[in-house]
């Protein structure tokens, strides 16, 4: 009988952080996780679905993670099996408080899929979080037992060796033929024109070949061949589609409050090591904010960092911009006063997704930075005041920005304060009180409800238990999700002999996610996506 895992499992990793007294040897720093997983993939380990145990997964802090368990003898006897399973499902997560339970070392995992970059994050204390996926989940080999055409439904049914079944529409299969006539393999792009696609096509024959592929002959005698893994990952079941979307877009988020310890990374390591860059970008995507330490305290560093990803987003303030106390300031950021919590550039219909701020010089008095998790605040608003949430997710508000900098500009936009997708999931926050226009294109009866809703959201943001406050030092670069975080600044004393100076820059999420996928492939290989066009070998 296979035992259920213990109620607690901790992962201890070699770390540069100070050891936790009375818990483990000096060279080890414990990470303790208390996250419940909805269950394992039944196609890989079907027996785990009914076990109802807590899944605890680990962090990428060391090339050689050590797995430690607190369990009974039965658990120890089956540790090889569980560790093999954990290896498949390993996903870096962030540190929680160390447990006082003394953990016993079971085995040093040296499996290739568990090897992680030599890079350490500081602890991140999360109040509420969802499933975190970092390196894509290695895919178990799938083989087909049988394949048949369901002509009446115009579906191809695949029965897998694990007992599962997948259904694929004829039209979709023909549309995605992988042969050189239908796909430009050097670009992984479709050659088949929509005008030439028979959307009512039948299927003359279908079979599993000797090498385990699906071979289809269409009515016009065109032949398509599909790999089992390629088909499996594109299964149309809800679970498979959700897994694929998560792998591609990493949409799950860690929600946090004032207890957050902002993740940190080394600037030089991020520039030169793909493992460090991957850990940085994953944290940026999941948590929304990361501090990079050790940059030279001189202009030009945000441009260097942007080159690590791709290119900067040019705006009306230039490729980069200098945040200083300026006379005749063309932006409230260029003063020494307090900046309320805001996102940048809601006056654009497509605001920059990621922002870098590099501290070159800090004020002697004041100037502390503030940040809140706008997605988490929106969730709190929805829970506490559903009507206010509905108002801010439905009404479009006018924003404006006018002036001269890189060039002269006169911006005007309409954005919802809280953007949601078709499923009601928050996707972007658009709020800057300084650039919210006096023009308010709302019917009279909606004006007061709008103000009430906005005030409710801002009041939640400003609660002390929700705001993270930190002081940047020369050489620090804060990188954050401008679609999610609202950031601000306390007022400071501006002095000629100690002028506060930050340099800023923007990027778009498309470029950032592109680089994240590339470094993930570099670090973990193509196994994470044995997918895409698995027969192609492309160079970066």
mmCIF file of N, CA and C in Angstrom, residues 304-427:
data_model
loop_
_atom_site.group_PDB
_atom_site.id
_atom_site.type_symbol
_atom_site.label_atom_id
_atom_site.label_comp_id
_atom_site.label_asym_id
_atom_site.label_seq_id
_atom_site.Cartn_x
_atom_site.Cartn_y
_atom_site.Cartn_z
ATOM 1 N N UNK A 304 21.220 49.010 -20.143
ATOM 2 C CA UNK A 304 21.941 47.734 -20.164
ATOM 3 C C UNK A 304 21.018 46.589 -19.773
ATOM 4 N N UNK A 305 20.210 46.836 -18.753
ATOM 5 C CA UNK A 305 19.289 45.796 -18.299
ATOM 6 C C UNK A 305 18.245 45.498 -19.372
ATOM 7 N N UNK A 306 17.778 46.539 -20.037
ATOM 8 C CA UNK A 306 16.787 46.336 -21.100
ATOM 9 C C UNK A 306 17.366 45.537 -22.257
ATOM 10 N N UNK A 307 18.651 45.753 -22.553
ATOM 11 C CA UNK A 307 19.286 44.999 -23.631
ATOM 12 C C UNK A 307 19.347 43.511 -23.313
ATOM 13 N N UNK A 308 19.333 43.184 -22.026
ATOM 14 C CA UNK A 308 19.308 41.770 -21.631
ATOM 15 C C UNK A 308 18.005 41.117 -22.075
ATOM 16 N N UNK A 309 16.966 41.930 -22.222
ATOM 17 C CA UNK A 309 15.647 41.423 -22.600
ATOM 18 C C UNK A 309 15.382 41.620 -24.085
ATOM 19 N N UNK A 310 15.638 42.802 -24.579
ATOM 20 C CA UNK A 310 15.351 43.097 -25.973
ATOM 21 C C UNK A 310 15.590 44.554 -26.269
ATOM 22 N N UNK A 311 14.583 45.371 -26.013
ATOM 23 C CA UNK A 311 14.711 46.794 -26.309
ATOM 24 C C UNK A 311 13.752 47.578 -25.427
ATOM 25 N N UNK A 312 14.056 48.859 -25.268
ATOM 26 C CA UNK A 312 13.255 49.745 -24.435
ATOM 27 C C UNK A 312 11.999 50.207 -25.165
ATOM 28 N N UNK A 313 11.002 50.575 -24.387
ATOM 29 C CA UNK A 313 9.785 51.174 -24.938
ATOM 30 C C UNK A 313 9.995 52.685 -25.000
ATOM 31 N N UNK A 314 9.989 53.221 -26.186
ATOM 32 C CA UNK A 314 10.126 54.667 -26.352
ATOM 33 C C UNK A 314 8.794 55.332 -26.043
ATOM 34 N N UNK A 315 8.833 56.364 -25.201
ATOM 35 C CA UNK A 315 7.636 57.142 -24.894
ATOM 36 C C UNK A 315 7.944 58.621 -25.119
ATOM 37 N N UNK A 316 6.970 59.455 -24.813
ATOM 38 C CA UNK A 316 7.160 60.895 -24.989
ATOM 39 C C UNK A 316 8.184 61.460 -24.012
ATOM 40 N N UNK A 317 8.600 60.672 -23.020
ATOM 41 C CA UNK A 317 9.640 61.111 -22.086
ATOM 42 C C UNK A 317 11.007 60.547 -22.472
ATOM 43 N N UNK A 318 11.090 59.876 -23.624
ATOM 44 C CA UNK A 318 12.355 59.352 -24.109
ATOM 45 C C UNK A 318 12.511 57.868 -23.858
ATOM 46 N N UNK A 319 13.644 57.310 -24.303
ATOM 47 C CA UNK A 319 13.937 55.906 -24.036
ATOM 48 C C UNK A 319 14.168 55.691 -22.544
ATOM 49 N N UNK A 320 14.894 56.613 -21.934
ATOM 50 C CA UNK A 320 15.059 56.637 -20.477
ATOM 51 C C UNK A 320 14.752 58.057 -20.019
ATOM 52 N N UNK A 321 14.532 58.225 -18.725
ATOM 53 C CA UNK A 321 14.169 59.538 -18.206
ATOM 54 C C UNK A 321 14.716 59.681 -16.792
ATOM 55 N N UNK A 322 14.996 60.932 -16.425
ATOM 56 C CA UNK A 322 15.653 61.230 -15.161
ATOM 57 C C UNK A 322 14.630 61.797 -14.175
ATOM 58 N N UNK A 323 14.431 61.089 -13.073
ATOM 59 C CA UNK A 323 13.486 61.527 -12.040
ATOM 60 C C UNK A 323 14.254 62.373 -11.034
ATOM 61 N N UNK A 324 14.075 63.678 -11.113
ATOM 62 C CA UNK A 324 14.745 64.631 -10.241
ATOM 63 C C UNK A 324 13.780 65.771 -9.927
ATOM 64 N N UNK A 325 14.111 66.525 -8.912
ATOM 65 C CA UNK A 325 13.337 67.727 -8.590
ATOM 66 C C UNK A 325 13.731 68.810 -9.589
ATOM 67 N N UNK A 326 12.800 69.153 -10.475
ATOM 68 C CA UNK A 326 13.101 70.092 -11.547
ATOM 69 C C UNK A 326 12.199 71.318 -11.447
ATOM 70 N N UNK A 327 12.754 72.454 -11.774
ATOM 71 C CA UNK A 327 11.910 73.647 -11.871
ATOM 72 C C UNK A 327 11.063 73.540 -13.132
ATOM 73 N N UNK A 328 9.873 74.088 -13.093
ATOM 74 C CA UNK A 328 8.945 74.009 -14.219
ATOM 75 C C UNK A 328 8.749 72.552 -14.653
ATOM 76 N N UNK A 329 8.527 71.692 -13.669
ATOM 77 C CA UNK A 329 8.401 70.254 -13.942
ATOM 78 C C UNK A 329 7.222 69.977 -14.868
ATOM 79 N N UNK A 330 7.435 69.074 -15.826
ATOM 80 C CA UNK A 330 6.351 68.683 -16.729
ATOM 81 C C UNK A 330 5.683 67.382 -16.281
ATOM 82 N N UNK A 331 6.023 66.952 -15.055
ATOM 83 C CA UNK A 331 5.419 65.746 -14.494
ATOM 84 C C UNK A 331 5.532 65.850 -12.976
ATOM 85 N N UNK A 332 4.491 65.402 -12.263
ATOM 86 C CA UNK A 332 4.530 65.527 -10.802
ATOM 87 C C UNK A 332 5.650 64.692 -10.192
ATOM 88 N N UNK A 333 6.140 63.685 -10.931
ATOM 89 C CA UNK A 333 7.260 62.892 -10.420
ATOM 90 C C UNK A 333 8.528 63.727 -10.323
ATOM 91 N N UNK A 334 8.606 64.813 -11.112
ATOM 92 C CA UNK A 334 9.797 65.647 -11.136
ATOM 93 C C UNK A 334 9.705 66.780 -10.122
ATOM 94 N N UNK A 335 9.106 66.481 -8.981
ATOM 95 C CA UNK A 335 9.038 67.401 -7.849
ATOM 96 C C UNK A 335 9.516 66.643 -6.619
ATOM 97 N N UNK A 336 9.558 67.324 -5.492
ATOM 98 C CA UNK A 336 9.981 66.662 -4.251
ATOM 99 C C UNK A 336 8.787 66.296 -3.372
ATOM 100 N N UNK A 337 7.587 66.493 -3.886
ATOM 101 C CA UNK A 337 6.397 66.209 -3.091
ATOM 102 C C UNK A 337 6.040 64.731 -3.064
ATOM 103 N N UNK A 338 5.056 64.411 -2.253
ATOM 104 C CA UNK A 338 4.573 63.037 -2.151
ATOM 105 C C UNK A 338 3.889 62.633 -3.455
ATOM 106 N N UNK A 339 4.159 61.408 -3.892
ATOM 107 C CA UNK A 339 3.455 60.829 -5.028
ATOM 108 C C UNK A 339 2.506 59.764 -4.502
ATOM 109 N N UNK A 340 1.221 59.936 -4.772
ATOM 110 C CA UNK A 340 0.266 58.919 -4.328
ATOM 111 C C UNK A 340 0.434 57.662 -5.172
ATOM 112 N N UNK A 341 -0.094 56.570 -4.675
ATOM 113 C CA UNK A 341 0.031 55.293 -5.366
ATOM 114 C C UNK A 341 -0.624 55.380 -6.745
ATOM 115 N N UNK A 342 0.100 54.924 -7.757
ATOM 116 C CA UNK A 342 -0.378 55.081 -9.126
ATOM 117 C C UNK A 342 0.292 54.063 -10.039
ATOM 118 N N UNK A 343 -0.284 53.877 -11.208
ATOM 119 C CA UNK A 343 0.411 53.204 -12.297
ATOM 120 C C UNK A 343 0.871 54.281 -13.273
ATOM 121 N N UNK A 344 1.897 53.981 -14.046
ATOM 122 C CA UNK A 344 2.397 54.951 -15.013
ATOM 123 C C UNK A 344 1.640 54.843 -16.332
ATOM 124 N N UNK A 345 1.402 55.995 -16.905
ATOM 125 C CA UNK A 345 0.922 56.144 -18.271
ATOM 126 C C UNK A 345 -0.470 55.589 -18.568
ATOM 127 N N UNK A 346 -1.446 55.736 -17.694
ATOM 128 C CA UNK A 346 -2.808 55.378 -18.109
ATOM 129 C C UNK A 346 -3.346 56.317 -19.185
ATOM 130 N N UNK A 347 -2.608 57.407 -19.462
ATOM 131 C CA UNK A 347 -2.999 58.302 -20.552
ATOM 132 C C UNK A 347 -2.715 57.681 -21.917
ATOM 133 N N UNK A 348 -2.044 56.528 -21.929
ATOM 134 C CA UNK A 348 -1.893 55.745 -23.149
ATOM 135 C C UNK A 348 -2.912 54.612 -23.121
ATOM 136 N N UNK A 349 -3.455 54.269 -24.269
ATOM 137 C CA UNK A 349 -4.390 53.148 -24.302
ATOM 138 C C UNK A 349 -3.670 51.825 -24.054
ATOM 139 N N UNK A 350 -2.380 51.758 -24.403
ATOM 140 C CA UNK A 350 -1.593 50.564 -24.118
ATOM 141 C C UNK A 350 -0.390 50.996 -23.285
ATOM 142 N N UNK A 351 -0.566 51.011 -21.982
ATOM 143 C CA UNK A 351 0.488 51.484 -21.078
ATOM 144 C C UNK A 351 1.661 50.508 -21.067
ATOM 145 N N UNK A 352 2.885 50.992 -20.807
ATOM 146 C CA UNK A 352 4.029 50.087 -20.690
ATOM 147 C C UNK A 352 3.783 49.038 -19.609
ATOM 148 N N UNK A 353 4.228 47.816 -19.873
ATOM 149 C CA UNK A 353 3.953 46.727 -18.942
ATOM 150 C C UNK A 353 4.938 46.606 -17.804
ATOM 151 N N UNK A 354 6.199 46.956 -18.040
ATOM 152 C CA UNK A 354 7.250 46.777 -17.036
ATOM 153 C C UNK A 354 8.026 48.076 -16.899
ATOM 154 N N UNK A 355 8.386 48.397 -15.666
ATOM 155 C CA UNK A 355 9.146 49.620 -15.404
ATOM 156 C C UNK A 355 10.409 49.292 -14.618
ATOM 157 N N UNK A 356 11.500 49.975 -14.974
ATOM 158 C CA UNK A 356 12.754 49.924 -14.225
ATOM 159 C C UNK A 356 12.994 51.301 -13.607
ATOM 160 N N UNK A 357 13.417 51.340 -12.359
ATOM 161 C CA UNK A 357 13.851 52.574 -11.713
ATOM 162 C C UNK A 357 15.183 52.308 -11.027
ATOM 163 N N UNK A 358 16.197 53.062 -11.414
ATOM 164 C CA UNK A 358 17.553 52.879 -10.904
ATOM 165 C C UNK A 358 17.918 54.060 -10.009
ATOM 166 N N UNK A 359 18.301 53.767 -8.785
ATOM 167 C CA UNK A 359 18.697 54.818 -7.851
ATOM 168 C C UNK A 359 20.164 55.175 -8.083
ATOM 169 N N UNK A 360 20.392 56.390 -8.511
ATOM 170 C CA UNK A 360 21.751 56.896 -8.693
ATOM 171 C C UNK A 360 22.179 57.706 -7.483
ATOM 172 N N UNK A 361 21.226 58.450 -6.914
ATOM 173 C CA UNK A 361 21.498 59.212 -5.697
ATOM 174 C C UNK A 361 20.199 59.315 -4.913
ATOM 175 N N UNK A 362 20.290 59.187 -3.591
ATOM 176 C CA UNK A 362 19.103 59.218 -2.742
ATOM 177 C C UNK A 362 19.125 60.467 -1.864
ATOM 178 N N UNK A 363 17.934 60.950 -1.536
ATOM 179 C CA UNK A 363 17.826 62.119 -0.663
ATOM 180 C C UNK A 363 18.278 61.768 0.748
ATOM 181 N N UNK A 364 18.763 62.765 1.476
ATOM 182 C CA UNK A 364 19.153 62.541 2.871
ATOM 183 C C UNK A 364 17.941 62.338 3.758
ATOM 184 N N UNK A 365 16.869 63.043 3.439
ATOM 185 C CA UNK A 365 15.656 62.956 4.252
ATOM 186 C C UNK A 365 14.456 62.676 3.364
ATOM 187 N N UNK A 366 13.721 61.614 3.684
ATOM 188 C CA UNK A 366 12.508 61.282 2.946
ATOM 189 C C UNK A 366 12.805 60.531 1.661
ATOM 190 N N UNK A 367 11.792 60.476 0.800
ATOM 191 C CA UNK A 367 11.964 59.826 -0.498
ATOM 192 C C UNK A 367 11.767 58.322 -0.483
ATOM 193 N N UNK A 368 11.209 57.775 0.629
ATOM 194 C CA UNK A 368 10.977 56.332 0.664
ATOM 195 C C UNK A 368 9.955 55.938 -0.403
ATOM 196 N N UNK A 369 10.150 54.779 -0.985
ATOM 197 C CA UNK A 369 9.252 54.275 -2.024
ATOM 198 C C UNK A 369 8.159 53.417 -1.412
ATOM 199 N N UNK A 370 7.006 53.382 -2.076
ATOM 200 C CA UNK A 370 5.873 52.584 -1.616
ATOM 201 C C UNK A 370 5.322 51.777 -2.788
ATOM 202 N N UNK A 371 4.754 50.617 -2.479
ATOM 203 C CA UNK A 371 4.155 49.778 -3.520
ATOM 204 C C UNK A 371 3.031 48.954 -2.928
ATOM 205 N N UNK A 372 2.005 48.716 -3.732
ATOM 206 C CA UNK A 372 0.926 47.808 -3.348
ATOM 207 C C UNK A 372 0.625 46.892 -4.527
ATOM 208 N N UNK A 373 0.080 45.738 -4.212
ATOM 209 C CA UNK A 373 -0.325 44.759 -5.217
ATOM 210 C C UNK A 373 -1.730 45.122 -5.697
ATOM 211 N N UNK A 374 -1.815 45.777 -6.838
ATOM 212 C CA UNK A 374 -3.103 46.242 -7.339
ATOM 213 C C UNK A 374 -4.089 45.129 -7.612
ATOM 214 N N UNK A 375 -3.600 43.963 -8.047
ATOM 215 C CA UNK A 375 -4.493 42.829 -8.281
ATOM 216 C C UNK A 375 -5.081 42.332 -6.964
ATOM 217 N N UNK A 376 -4.235 42.267 -5.955
ATOM 218 C CA UNK A 376 -4.717 41.835 -4.637
ATOM 219 C C UNK A 376 -5.711 42.850 -4.078
ATOM 220 N N UNK A 377 -5.429 44.130 -4.268
ATOM 221 C CA UNK A 377 -6.351 45.158 -3.787
ATOM 222 C C UNK A 377 -7.694 45.066 -4.519
ATOM 223 N N UNK A 378 -7.651 44.761 -5.808
ATOM 224 C CA UNK A 378 -8.893 44.599 -6.569
ATOM 225 C C UNK A 378 -9.688 43.412 -6.051
ATOM 226 N N UNK A 379 -8.988 42.357 -5.698
ATOM 227 C CA UNK A 379 -9.672 41.190 -5.127
ATOM 228 C C UNK A 379 -10.328 41.547 -3.790
ATOM 229 N N UNK A 380 -9.614 42.303 -2.975
ATOM 230 C CA UNK A 380 -10.200 42.738 -1.704
ATOM 231 C C UNK A 380 -11.424 43.617 -1.947
ATOM 232 N N UNK A 381 -11.330 44.508 -2.928
ATOM 233 C CA UNK A 381 -12.471 45.371 -3.240
ATOM 234 C C UNK A 381 -13.669 44.538 -3.683
ATOM 235 N N UNK A 382 -13.432 43.559 -4.521
ATOM 236 C CA UNK A 382 -14.528 42.712 -4.997
ATOM 237 C C UNK A 382 -15.188 41.967 -3.845
ATOM 238 N N UNK A 383 -14.379 41.560 -2.885
ATOM 239 C CA UNK A 383 -14.913 40.824 -1.738
ATOM 240 C C UNK A 383 -15.672 41.747 -0.784
ATOM 241 N N UNK A 384 -15.122 42.946 -0.538
ATOM 242 C CA UNK A 384 -15.711 43.850 0.447
ATOM 243 C C UNK A 384 -16.820 44.733 -0.127
ATOM 244 N N UNK A 385 -16.696 45.082 -1.403
ATOM 245 C CA UNK A 385 -17.642 46.028 -2.002
ATOM 246 C C UNK A 385 -17.870 45.635 -3.463
ATOM 247 N N UNK A 386 -18.660 44.598 -3.712
ATOM 248 C CA UNK A 386 -18.857 44.112 -5.084
ATOM 249 C C UNK A 386 -19.377 45.177 -6.043
ATOM 250 N N UNK A 387 -20.219 46.068 -5.548
ATOM 251 C CA UNK A 387 -20.766 47.102 -6.424
ATOM 252 C C UNK A 387 -19.674 48.064 -6.883
ATOM 253 N N UNK A 388 -18.758 48.430 -5.976
ATOM 254 C CA UNK A 388 -17.642 49.297 -6.351
ATOM 255 C C UNK A 388 -16.754 48.604 -7.381
ATOM 256 N N UNK A 389 -16.527 47.321 -7.190
ATOM 257 C CA UNK A 389 -15.719 46.560 -8.151
ATOM 258 C C UNK A 389 -16.389 46.562 -9.524
ATOM 259 N N UNK A 390 -17.691 46.331 -9.569
ATOM 260 C CA UNK A 390 -18.407 46.341 -10.851
ATOM 261 C C UNK A 390 -18.316 47.711 -11.514
ATOM 262 N N UNK A 391 -18.371 48.758 -10.716
ATOM 263 C CA UNK A 391 -18.290 50.115 -11.270
ATOM 264 C C UNK A 391 -16.932 50.362 -11.913
ATOM 265 N N UNK A 392 -15.860 50.021 -11.210
ATOM 266 C CA UNK A 392 -14.516 50.307 -11.716
ATOM 267 C C UNK A 392 -14.105 49.383 -12.850
ATOM 268 N N UNK A 393 -14.767 48.247 -12.985
ATOM 269 C CA UNK A 393 -14.454 47.343 -14.096
ATOM 270 C C UNK A 393 -15.352 47.570 -15.307
ATOM 271 N N UNK A 394 -16.289 48.494 -15.196
ATOM 272 C CA UNK A 394 -17.214 48.719 -16.311
ATOM 273 C C UNK A 394 -17.146 50.127 -16.887
ATOM 274 N N UNK A 395 -16.868 51.139 -16.058
ATOM 275 C CA UNK A 395 -16.872 52.522 -16.537
ATOM 276 C C UNK A 395 -15.501 52.919 -17.075
ATOM 277 N N UNK A 396 -15.498 53.584 -18.217
ATOM 278 C CA UNK A 396 -14.258 54.094 -18.792
ATOM 279 C C UNK A 396 -14.025 55.529 -18.318
ATOM 280 N N UNK A 397 -12.797 55.788 -17.903
ATOM 281 C CA UNK A 397 -12.423 57.072 -17.309
ATOM 282 C C UNK A 397 -11.420 57.762 -18.228
ATOM 283 N N UNK A 398 -11.505 59.072 -18.317
ATOM 284 C CA UNK A 398 -10.608 59.848 -19.174
ATOM 285 C C UNK A 398 -9.304 60.167 -18.441
ATOM 286 N N UNK A 399 -8.185 60.013 -19.169
ATOM 287 C CA UNK A 399 -6.867 60.411 -18.676
ATOM 288 C C UNK A 399 -6.222 61.317 -19.717
ATOM 289 N N UNK A 400 -5.351 62.201 -19.253
ATOM 290 C CA UNK A 400 -4.708 63.146 -20.163
ATOM 291 C C UNK A 400 -3.277 63.415 -19.713
ATOM 292 N N UNK A 401 -2.420 63.768 -20.647
ATOM 293 C CA UNK A 401 -1.045 64.161 -20.328
ATOM 294 C C UNK A 401 -0.571 65.069 -21.453
ATOM 295 N N UNK A 402 -0.146 66.273 -21.099
ATOM 296 C CA UNK A 402 0.236 67.273 -22.088
ATOM 297 C C UNK A 402 1.552 67.912 -21.677
ATOM 298 N N UNK A 403 2.447 68.133 -22.625
ATOM 299 C CA UNK A 403 3.704 68.785 -22.293
ATOM 300 C C UNK A 403 4.726 68.627 -23.395
ATOM 301 N N UNK A 404 5.982 68.874 -23.035
ATOM 302 C CA UNK A 404 7.103 68.734 -23.961
ATOM 303 C C UNK A 404 8.257 68.081 -23.222
ATOM 304 N N UNK A 405 8.822 67.038 -23.827
ATOM 305 C CA UNK A 405 9.993 66.384 -23.246
ATOM 306 C C UNK A 405 10.840 65.847 -24.388
ATOM 307 N N UNK A 406 10.762 64.555 -24.654
ATOM 308 C CA UNK A 406 11.441 63.992 -25.823
ATOM 309 C C UNK A 406 10.911 64.660 -27.086
ATOM 310 N N UNK A 407 9.631 64.940 -27.059
ATOM 311 C CA UNK A 407 8.970 65.762 -28.075
ATOM 312 C C UNK A 407 7.722 66.334 -27.415
ATOM 313 N N UNK A 408 7.006 67.177 -28.109
ATOM 314 C CA UNK A 408 5.782 67.691 -27.508
ATOM 315 C C UNK A 408 4.677 66.647 -27.655
ATOM 316 N N UNK A 409 3.745 66.659 -26.711
ATOM 317 C CA UNK A 409 2.719 65.618 -26.712
ATOM 318 C C UNK A 409 1.426 66.158 -26.128
ATOM 319 N N UNK A 410 0.335 65.558 -26.546
ATOM 320 C CA UNK A 410 -0.994 65.889 -26.043
ATOM 321 C C UNK A 410 -1.806 64.589 -26.058
ATOM 322 N N UNK A 411 -1.710 63.853 -24.965
ATOM 323 C CA UNK A 411 -2.302 62.518 -24.892
ATOM 324 C C UNK A 411 -3.707 62.555 -24.326
ATOM 325 N N UNK A 412 -4.531 61.658 -24.800
ATOM 326 C CA UNK A 412 -5.884 61.506 -24.288
ATOM 327 C C UNK A 412 -6.268 60.035 -24.420
ATOM 328 N N UNK A 413 -6.815 59.471 -23.350
ATOM 329 C CA UNK A 413 -7.209 58.061 -23.411
ATOM 330 C C UNK A 413 -8.454 57.834 -22.578
ATOM 331 N N UNK A 414 -9.066 56.683 -22.814
ATOM 332 C CA UNK A 414 -10.167 56.198 -21.981
ATOM 333 C C UNK A 414 -9.785 54.799 -21.520
ATOM 334 N N UNK A 415 -9.747 54.612 -20.216
ATOM 335 C CA UNK A 415 -9.413 53.308 -19.652
ATOM 336 C C UNK A 415 -10.292 53.021 -18.449
ATOM 337 N N UNK A 416 -10.560 51.750 -18.226
ATOM 338 C CA UNK A 416 -11.212 51.354 -16.987
ATOM 339 C C UNK A 416 -10.166 51.331 -15.877
ATOM 340 N N UNK A 417 -10.526 51.728 -14.689
ATOM 341 C CA UNK A 417 -9.577 51.700 -13.571
ATOM 342 C C UNK A 417 -9.082 50.275 -13.348
ATOM 343 N N UNK A 418 -9.978 49.309 -13.407
ATOM 344 C CA UNK A 418 -9.619 47.898 -13.263
ATOM 345 C C UNK A 418 -10.054 47.173 -14.526
ATOM 346 N N UNK A 419 -9.092 46.711 -15.304
ATOM 347 C CA UNK A 419 -9.404 45.938 -16.506
ATOM 348 C C UNK A 419 -9.563 44.469 -16.141
ATOM 349 N N UNK A 420 -10.569 43.837 -16.693
ATOM 350 C CA UNK A 420 -10.781 42.400 -16.497
ATOM 351 C C UNK A 420 -10.965 41.751 -17.857
ATOM 352 N N UNK A 421 -10.685 40.438 -17.915
ATOM 353 C CA UNK A 421 -10.893 39.713 -19.163
ATOM 354 C C UNK A 421 -12.314 39.171 -19.232
ATOM 355 N N UNK A 422 -12.582 38.348 -20.223
ATOM 356 C CA UNK A 422 -13.937 37.843 -20.437
ATOM 357 C C UNK A 422 -14.418 36.957 -19.299
ATOM 358 N N UNK A 423 -13.481 36.436 -18.504
ATOM 359 C CA UNK A 423 -13.842 35.593 -17.367
ATOM 360 C C UNK A 423 -13.889 36.366 -16.056
ATOM 361 N N UNK A 424 -13.682 37.682 -16.127
ATOM 362 C CA UNK A 424 -13.722 38.505 -14.927
ATOM 363 C C UNK A 424 -12.421 38.550 -14.157
ATOM 364 N N UNK A 425 -11.348 38.012 -14.726
ATOM 365 C CA UNK A 425 -10.052 38.015 -14.059
ATOM 366 C C UNK A 425 -9.349 39.348 -14.306
ATOM 367 N N UNK A 426 -8.795 39.937 -13.242
ATOM 368 C CA UNK A 426 -8.124 41.237 -13.364
ATOM 369 C C UNK A 426 -6.860 41.094 -14.207
ATOM 370 N N UNK A 427 -6.710 41.954 -15.192
ATOM 371 C CA UNK A 427 -5.559 41.892 -16.086
ATOM 372 C C UNK A 427 -4.694 43.147 -16.057
#
